[in-house]
mmCIF file of C-alpha atoms in Angstrom:
data_model
loop_
_atom_site.group_PDB
_atom_site.id
_atom_site.type_symbol
_atom_site.label_atom_id
_atom_site.label_comp_id
_atom_site.label_asym_id
_atom_site.label_seq_id
_atom_site.Cartn_x
_atom_site.Cartn_y
_atom_site.Cartn_z
ATOM 1 C CA UNK O 13 90.105 138.699 58.703
ATOM 2 C CA UNK O 14 91.464 136.565 55.916
ATOM 3 C CA UNK O 15 93.220 139.488 54.402
ATOM 4 C CA UNK O 16 94.738 140.785 57.522
ATOM 5 C CA UNK O 17 96.028 137.029 58.385
ATOM 6 C CA UNK O 18 97.660 136.949 54.807
ATOM 7 C CA UNK O 19 99.330 140.391 55.271
ATOM 8 C CA UNK O 20 100.259 140.368 58.775
ATOM 9 C CA UNK O 21 100.254 136.625 59.989
ATOM 10 C CA UNK O 22 98.099 135.311 62.785
ATOM 11 C CA UNK O 23 99.857 136.972 65.889
ATOM 12 C CA UNK O 24 99.018 140.534 65.471
ATOM 13 C CA UNK O 25 96.818 142.834 67.432
ATOM 14 C CA UNK O 26 94.574 143.501 64.328
ATOM 15 C CA UNK O 27 93.707 139.883 64.084
ATOM 16 C CA UNK O 28 92.020 140.192 67.450
ATOM 17 C CA UNK O 29 90.261 143.268 66.472
ATOM 18 C CA UNK O 30 89.044 141.507 63.285
ATOM 19 C CA UNK O 31 87.949 138.538 65.202
ATOM 20 C CA UNK O 32 85.718 140.777 67.481
ATOM 21 C CA UNK O 33 84.130 142.427 64.657
ATOM 22 C CA UNK O 34 83.204 139.271 63.004
ATOM 23 C CA UNK O 35 82.059 137.951 66.203
ATOM 24 C CA UNK O 36 79.878 140.994 66.995
ATOM 25 C CA UNK O 37 78.163 140.426 63.481
ATOM 26 C CA UNK O 38 77.432 136.840 64.257
ATOM 27 C CA UNK O 39 76.102 137.615 67.640
ATOM 28 C CA UNK O 40 73.489 140.065 66.156
ATOM 29 C CA UNK O 41 72.638 137.416 63.528
ATOM 30 C CA UNK O 42 72.022 134.910 66.487
ATOM 31 C CA UNK O 43 74.748 132.662 65.758
ATOM 32 C CA UNK O 44 75.979 132.307 69.324
ATOM 33 C CA UNK O 45 78.167 129.310 69.190
ATOM 34 C CA UNK O 46 80.165 130.813 66.278
ATOM 35 C CA UNK O 47 80.363 134.025 68.028
ATOM 36 C CA UNK O 48 81.408 132.585 71.356
ATOM 37 C CA UNK O 49 84.248 130.507 69.544
ATOM 38 C CA UNK O 50 85.610 133.847 67.913
ATOM 39 C CA UNK O 51 85.502 136.056 71.180
ATOM 40 C CA UNK O 52 87.332 133.073 72.745
ATOM 41 C CA UNK O 53 89.925 133.192 70.050
ATOM 42 C CA UNK O 54 90.209 136.961 70.392
ATOM 43 C CA UNK O 55 90.573 137.001 74.023
ATOM 44 C CA UNK O 56 93.318 134.232 74.009
ATOM 45 C CA UNK O 57 95.289 136.104 71.391
ATOM 46 C CA UNK O 58 95.045 139.525 72.981
ATOM 47 C CA UNK O 59 96.160 138.040 76.341
ATOM 48 C CA UNK O 60 99.298 136.598 74.429
ATOM 49 C CA UNK O 61 99.994 139.721 72.540
ATOM 50 C CA UNK O 62 98.923 142.583 74.936
ATOM 51 C CA UNK O 63 99.187 141.424 78.555
ATOM 52 C CA UNK O 64 96.617 141.103 81.359
ATOM 53 C CA UNK O 65 95.706 144.711 81.828
ATOM 54 C CA UNK O 66 95.098 146.168 78.343
ATOM 55 C CA UNK O 67 91.625 147.747 77.727
ATOM 56 C CA UNK O 68 91.271 145.197 74.875
ATOM 57 C CA UNK O 69 91.496 142.292 77.288
ATOM 58 C CA UNK O 70 88.434 143.971 79.208
ATOM 59 C CA UNK O 71 86.516 144.307 75.849
ATOM 60 C CA UNK O 72 87.068 140.776 74.947
ATOM 61 C CA UNK O 73 85.933 139.665 78.355
ATOM 62 C CA UNK O 74 82.752 141.777 78.175
ATOM 63 C CA UNK O 75 81.897 140.710 74.655
ATOM 64 C CA UNK O 76 82.292 137.049 75.629
ATOM 65 C CA UNK O 77 80.095 137.456 78.758
ATOM 66 C CA UNK O 78 77.394 139.021 76.576
ATOM 67 C CA UNK O 79 77.285 136.160 74.124
ATOM 68 C CA UNK O 80 77.142 133.598 77.062
ATOM 69 C CA UNK O 81 74.508 135.703 78.782
ATOM 70 C CA UNK O 82 72.269 135.555 75.663
ATOM 71 C CA UNK O 83 73.073 131.741 75.374
ATOM 72 C CA UNK O 84 71.422 131.257 78.910
ATOM 73 C CA UNK O 85 74.831 130.779 80.638
ATOM 74 C CA UNK O 86 74.417 133.544 83.579
ATOM 75 C CA UNK O 87 76.773 131.958 85.709
ATOM 76 C CA UNK O 88 79.391 131.560 83.190
ATOM 77 C CA UNK O 89 78.917 135.225 82.266
ATOM 78 C CA UNK O 90 79.183 137.074 85.435
ATOM 79 C CA UNK O 91 82.759 136.281 86.325
ATOM 80 C CA UNK O 92 83.837 137.489 82.856
ATOM 81 C CA UNK O 93 82.165 140.863 83.370
ATOM 82 C CA UNK O 94 83.621 141.164 87.011
ATOM 83 C CA UNK O 95 87.173 140.577 85.351
ATOM 84 C CA UNK O 96 86.417 142.971 82.704
ATOM 85 C CA UNK O 97 85.525 145.592 85.323
ATOM 86 C CA UNK O 98 88.559 144.958 87.081
ATOM 87 C CA UNK O 99 90.818 145.146 84.139
ATOM 88 C CA UNK O 100 89.286 148.353 82.773
ATOM 89 C CA UNK O 101 89.457 149.984 86.230
ATOM 90 C CA UNK O 102 93.284 149.108 86.439
ATOM 91 C CA UNK O 103 93.790 150.520 82.818
ATOM 92 C CA UNK O 104 91.619 153.653 82.713
ATOM 93 C CA UNK O 105 90.258 154.167 86.342
ATOM 94 C CA UNK O 106 86.951 153.592 87.987
ATOM 95 C CA UNK O 107 85.276 156.537 86.485
ATOM 96 C CA UNK O 108 86.097 155.931 82.846
ATOM 97 C CA UNK O 109 83.086 155.731 80.210
ATOM 98 C CA UNK O 110 84.263 152.064 79.432
ATOM 99 C CA UNK O 111 84.155 151.150 82.966
ATOM 100 C CA UNK O 112 80.454 152.333 83.013
ATOM 101 C CA UNK O 113 79.698 150.300 79.832
ATOM 102 C CA UNK O 114 80.950 147.272 81.794
ATOM 103 C CA UNK O 115 79.044 147.899 84.874
ATOM 104 C CA UNK O 116 75.856 148.114 82.624
ATOM 105 C CA UNK O 117 76.715 144.526 81.601
ATOM 106 C CA UNK O 118 76.792 143.515 85.215
ATOM 107 C CA UNK O 119 73.493 145.179 85.991
ATOM 108 C CA UNK O 120 71.802 143.476 82.893
ATOM 109 C CA UNK O 121 73.172 140.294 84.160
ATOM 110 C CA UNK O 122 71.763 140.996 87.826
ATOM 111 C CA UNK O 123 68.472 141.521 86.210
ATOM 112 C CA UNK O 124 68.485 138.368 84.355
ATOM 113 C CA UNK O 125 69.291 136.649 87.733
ATOM 114 C CA UNK O 126 66.496 138.217 89.520
ATOM 115 C CA UNK O 127 68.788 140.374 91.551
ATOM 116 C CA UNK O 128 66.828 143.351 90.852
ATOM 117 C CA UNK O 129 68.104 145.503 93.885
ATOM 118 C CA UNK O 130 71.559 144.929 93.106
ATOM 119 C CA UNK O 131 70.901 145.628 89.296
ATOM 120 C CA UNK O 132 69.584 149.014 90.174
ATOM 121 C CA UNK O 133 72.469 150.075 92.215
ATOM 122 C CA UNK O 134 74.896 149.222 89.548
ATOM 123 C CA UNK O 135 73.127 150.659 86.843
ATOM 124 C CA UNK O 136 72.794 153.835 88.793
ATOM 125 C CA UNK O 137 76.644 153.870 89.256
ATOM 126 C CA UNK O 138 77.089 153.357 85.526
ATOM 127 C CA UNK O 139 74.803 156.271 84.850
ATOM 128 C CA UNK O 140 76.589 158.402 87.358
ATOM 129 C CA UNK O 141 79.875 157.916 85.693
ATOM 130 C CA UNK O 142 78.405 158.551 82.263
ATOM 131 C CA UNK O 143 76.743 161.643 83.161
ATOM 132 C CA UNK O 144 79.899 162.929 84.556
ATOM 133 C CA UNK O 145 82.112 161.837 81.645
ATOM 134 C CA UNK O 146 79.624 161.948 78.386
ATOM 135 C CA UNK O 147 77.596 164.813 76.996
ATOM 136 C CA UNK O 148 74.043 164.865 78.096
ATOM 137 C CA UNK O 149 71.829 162.848 75.871
ATOM 138 C CA UNK O 150 74.674 160.800 74.287
ATOM 139 C CA UNK O 151 73.557 157.494 72.998
ATOM 140 C CA UNK O 152 75.694 155.334 75.335
ATOM 141 C CA UNK O 153 73.666 156.936 78.303
ATOM 142 C CA UNK O 154 70.459 156.131 76.659
ATOM 143 C CA UNK O 155 71.377 152.638 76.116
ATOM 144 C CA UNK O 156 72.040 152.352 79.928
ATOM 145 C CA UNK O 157 68.755 154.215 80.680
ATOM 146 C CA UNK O 158 66.940 151.559 78.596
ATOM 147 C CA UNK O 159 68.476 148.834 80.906
ATOM 148 C CA UNK O 160 67.456 151.007 83.863
ATOM 149 C CA UNK O 161 63.997 151.165 82.760
ATOM 150 C CA UNK O 162 63.823 147.457 82.507
ATOM 151 C CA UNK O 163 65.121 147.140 86.011
ATOM 152 C CA UNK O 164 62.475 149.616 87.188
ATOM 153 C CA UNK O 165 59.790 147.466 85.589
ATOM 154 C CA UNK O 166 61.118 144.486 87.503
ATOM 155 C CA UNK O 167 61.064 146.318 90.623
ATOM 156 C CA UNK O 168 57.086 147.245 90.062
ATOM 157 C CA UNK O 169 57.971 150.899 89.466
ATOM 158 C CA UNK O 170 55.910 150.828 86.244
ATOM 159 C CA UNK O 171 55.057 154.547 85.692
ATOM 160 C CA UNK O 172 58.811 155.488 85.872
ATOM 161 C CA UNK O 173 59.734 152.425 83.945
ATOM 162 C CA UNK O 174 57.433 153.399 81.073
ATOM 163 C CA UNK O 175 58.850 156.944 80.876
ATOM 164 C CA UNK O 176 62.399 155.744 80.795
ATOM 165 C CA UNK O 177 61.968 152.933 78.480
ATOM 166 C CA UNK O 178 60.174 155.005 75.815
ATOM 167 C CA UNK O 179 62.647 158.072 76.001
ATOM 168 C CA UNK O 180 65.616 155.968 75.596
ATOM 169 C CA UNK O 181 64.137 154.080 72.771
ATOM 170 C CA UNK O 182 63.060 157.210 70.979
ATOM 171 C CA UNK O 183 66.482 158.738 71.764
ATOM 172 C CA UNK O 184 68.303 155.862 70.223
ATOM 173 C CA UNK O 185 66.171 155.738 67.357
ATOM 174 C CA UNK O 186 66.829 159.305 66.594
ATOM 175 C CA UNK O 187 70.601 159.081 67.078
ATOM 176 C CA UNK O 188 71.450 155.761 65.798
ATOM 177 C CA UNK O 189 68.441 154.874 63.487
ATOM 178 C CA UNK O 190 65.847 152.248 63.650
ATOM 179 C CA UNK O 191 67.669 149.147 62.508
ATOM 180 C CA UNK O 192 70.650 149.888 64.845
ATOM 181 C CA UNK O 193 71.204 147.062 67.182
ATOM 182 C CA UNK O 194 70.810 148.935 70.453
ATOM 183 C CA UNK O 195 67.731 150.719 69.018
ATOM 184 C CA UNK O 196 66.186 147.538 68.442
ATOM 185 C CA UNK O 197 66.820 146.010 71.791
ATOM 186 C CA UNK O 198 65.297 149.235 73.412
ATOM 187 C CA UNK O 199 62.271 148.906 71.151
ATOM 188 C CA UNK O 200 61.976 145.235 72.275
ATOM 189 C CA UNK O 201 62.199 146.315 75.930
ATOM 190 C CA UNK O 202 59.192 148.818 75.490
ATOM 191 C CA UNK O 203 57.271 145.930 73.738
ATOM 192 C CA UNK O 204 58.008 143.411 76.439
ATOM 193 C CA UNK O 205 56.916 145.996 78.932
ATOM 194 C CA UNK O 206 53.580 146.577 77.830
ATOM 195 C CA UNK O 207 53.157 142.727 77.065
ATOM 196 C CA UNK O 208 53.969 142.199 80.886
ATOM 197 C CA UNK O 209 51.831 144.804 82.170
ATOM 198 C CA UNK O 210 48.697 143.435 80.320
ATOM 199 C CA UNK O 211 48.490 146.283 77.382
ATOM 200 C CA UNK O 212 49.090 144.115 74.351
ATOM 201 C CA UNK O 213 47.477 146.923 72.216
ATOM 202 C CA UNK O 214 50.375 149.150 73.086
ATOM 203 C CA UNK O 215 53.016 146.558 72.541
ATOM 204 C CA UNK O 216 51.844 146.094 69.042
ATOM 205 C CA UNK O 217 53.149 149.772 68.133
ATOM 206 C CA UNK O 218 56.610 148.431 69.133
ATOM 207 C CA UNK O 219 56.784 144.958 67.629
ATOM 208 C CA UNK O 220 59.421 144.357 65.106
#
């Protein structure tokens, strides 16, 4: 980021890209306030340089929503996700893989809010788009299937949830590696499922 600023100045699209990458890293490290500040900076810069309907704007909005979600600000996160979906739909179409990614963010938020039926409808739509546009078993599909597994568990469909959660975790592990952030989140989802269903002995196998 510092090198790009020296070479390109502060008003260049690459600066927004670097801000996002640094914010992603800080988010993974649990430094929510620092991450949120950088996402906001990236969003403001990209709006200034790229206009309102660029895919980067949608990415910035979704990323900021995720860090707000993980900071507990669900009410603040939801309108950002909704705007991200609107922007990417105008930029790439309603059935783009990126639209499916942001729909999954909406589904995960609905789950956190206890809107479980709404969450399942949205994640099913995201998976429909992905299965239409991505190769079968691609890791983005597995990522969303893990979210679907959490939703199924919240709906009390435990047998189905267990299968989906384990299959998606194992697929992510095989494709992305055990240390990848998406793999770790999927593993924690399996652990949480077994803890919530009174099987701590099974949960231990998925503890980090």
